[in-house]
mmCIF file of C-alpha atoms in Angstrom:
data_model
loop_
_atom_site.group_PDB
_atom_site.id
_atom_site.type_symbol
_atom_site.label_atom_id
_atom_site.label_comp_id
_atom_site.label_asym_id
_atom_site.label_seq_id
_atom_site.Cartn_x
_atom_site.Cartn_y
_atom_site.Cartn_z
ATOM 1 C CA MET T 1 -80.480 -8.412 34.741
ATOM 2 C CA SER T 2 -80.869 -12.051 34.010
ATOM 3 C CA ASN T 3 -83.771 -13.792 32.321
ATOM 4 C CA ALA T 4 -83.455 -16.889 34.485
ATOM 5 C CA PRO T 5 -86.724 -18.099 36.027
ATOM 6 C CA ASP T 6 -87.325 -17.334 39.674
ATOM 7 C CA THR T 7 -87.021 -20.690 41.441
ATOM 8 C CA THR T 8 -88.109 -19.348 44.826
ATOM 9 C CA ARG T 9 -91.749 -18.943 43.796
ATOM 10 C CA PRO T 10 -93.952 -22.065 43.855
ATOM 11 C CA ALA T 11 -95.485 -23.249 40.597
ATOM 12 C CA VAL T 12 -98.816 -21.671 39.693
ATOM 13 C CA VAL T 13 -100.195 -24.747 37.943
ATOM 14 C CA THR T 14 -99.843 -27.821 40.100
ATOM 15 C CA PRO T 15 -101.412 -31.279 39.813
ATOM 16 C CA LEU T 16 -103.684 -30.425 42.747
ATOM 17 C CA ARG T 17 -104.918 -27.300 41.006
ATOM 18 C CA ALA T 18 -105.534 -29.307 37.829
ATOM 19 C CA VAL T 19 -107.754 -31.677 39.837
ATOM 20 C CA ILE T 20 -109.600 -28.677 41.285
ATOM 21 C CA ALA T 21 -110.186 -27.336 37.773
ATOM 22 C CA LEU T 22 -111.494 -30.709 36.594
ATOM 23 C CA CYS T 23 -113.898 -30.858 39.535
ATOM 24 C CA LEU T 24 -115.297 -27.461 38.596
ATOM 25 C CA ILE T 25 -115.383 -27.967 34.819
ATOM 26 C CA ALA T 26 -116.948 -31.460 34.737
ATOM 27 C CA PRO T 27 -120.531 -30.307 35.510
ATOM 28 C CA PHE T 28 -120.387 -27.639 32.804
ATOM 29 C CA VAL T 29 -119.209 -30.104 30.193
ATOM 30 C CA ALA T 30 -121.843 -32.652 31.218
ATOM 31 C CA MET T 31 -124.669 -30.112 31.000
ATOM 32 C CA LEU T 32 -123.490 -28.421 27.799
ATOM 33 C CA TRP T 33 -123.309 -31.751 25.953
ATOM 34 C CA VAL T 34 -127.088 -31.876 25.531
ATOM 35 C CA GLY T 35 -127.038 -34.587 22.859
ATOM 36 C CA SER T 36 -125.886 -37.102 25.466
ATOM 37 C CA TYR T 37 -129.001 -36.760 27.612
ATOM 38 C CA ALA T 38 -131.739 -35.334 25.338
ATOM 39 C CA LYS T 39 -133.873 -38.473 25.375
ATOM 40 C CA ALA T 40 -136.739 -39.980 27.355
ATOM 41 C CA ASP T 41 -135.416 -43.494 27.895
ATOM 42 C CA PRO T 42 -134.317 -45.048 30.200
ATOM 43 C CA ALA T 43 -136.956 -43.838 32.633
ATOM 44 C CA PHE T 44 -136.344 -44.106 36.372
ATOM 45 C CA ILE T 45 -139.470 -44.609 38.515
ATOM 46 C CA GLY T 46 -141.492 -43.011 35.752
ATOM 47 C CA ILE T 47 -139.224 -39.960 35.357
ATOM 48 C CA PRO T 48 -137.748 -39.496 31.858
ATOM 49 C CA PHE T 49 -133.955 -39.714 31.549
ATOM 50 C CA PHE T 50 -133.675 -36.033 30.594
ATOM 51 C CA TYR T 51 -134.951 -34.914 34.004
ATOM 52 C CA TRP T 52 -133.360 -37.417 36.346
ATOM 53 C CA TYR T 53 -129.979 -37.026 34.638
ATOM 54 C CA GLN T 54 -130.037 -33.299 35.299
ATOM 55 C CA MET T 55 -131.140 -33.775 38.912
ATOM 56 C CA LEU T 56 -128.370 -36.320 39.417
ATOM 57 C CA TRP T 57 -125.866 -33.730 38.213
ATOM 58 C CA VAL T 58 -127.133 -31.293 40.860
ATOM 59 C CA LEU T 59 -125.953 -33.762 43.513
ATOM 60 C CA ILE T 60 -122.740 -34.596 41.653
ATOM 61 C CA SER T 61 -121.965 -30.889 41.152
ATOM 62 C CA THR T 62 -122.440 -30.246 44.849
ATOM 63 C CA ALA T 63 -120.049 -33.058 45.756
ATOM 64 C CA LEU T 64 -117.468 -31.890 43.216
ATOM 65 C CA THR T 65 -117.681 -28.272 44.388
ATOM 66 C CA VAL T 66 -117.199 -29.296 48.025
ATOM 67 C CA THR T 67 -114.256 -31.478 46.986
ATOM 68 C CA ALA T 68 -112.704 -28.610 44.998
ATOM 69 C CA TYR T 69 -113.125 -26.270 47.969
ATOM 70 C CA GLN T 70 -111.486 -28.695 50.380
ATOM 71 C CA LEU T 71 -108.581 -29.255 47.964
ATOM 72 C CA TRP T 72 -108.195 -25.485 47.506
ATOM 73 C CA ARG T 73 -108.042 -24.972 51.271
ATOM 74 C CA ARG T 74 -105.382 -27.708 51.544
ATOM 75 C CA ASP T 75 -103.393 -26.052 48.748
ATOM 76 C CA GLN T 76 -103.587 -22.648 50.423
ATOM 77 C CA ARG T 77 -102.491 -24.065 53.795
ATOM 78 C CA ALA T 78 -99.552 -25.811 52.137
ATOM 79 C CA ARG T 79 -98.520 -22.577 50.416
ATOM 80 C CA GLN T 80 -98.778 -20.619 53.660
ATOM 81 C CA ASP T 81 -96.734 -23.258 55.489
ATOM 82 C CA ALA T 82 -94.106 -23.128 52.752
ATOM 83 C CA LYS T 83 -93.841 -19.374 53.273
ATOM 84 C CA GLY T 84 -93.475 -19.865 57.000
ATOM 85 C CA GLY T 85 -96.819 -18.361 57.934
ATOM 86 C CA THR T 86 -99.955 -19.873 59.369
ATOM 87 C CA ALA T 87 -103.248 -20.135 57.536
ATOM 88 C CA ARG T 88 -106.650 -20.319 59.153
#
């Protein structure tokens, strides 16, 4: 038995998967770093920064999650095509 790596299997960590991970991790990092947004100013149409920043991240998180999903689907289709199968 040889200890040589199996070159027939595709890499598990790819640049596309790293982008997917960043899309999913960014909202967590932004919300866990409370010191960056725990303030009242600047207010936006009378709403303190603390609140509108969090609401903005709801929209950003949605966009990033949709982007991650679309990239994941593309990755899965590419892997299926590489195996010779078809993905739906």
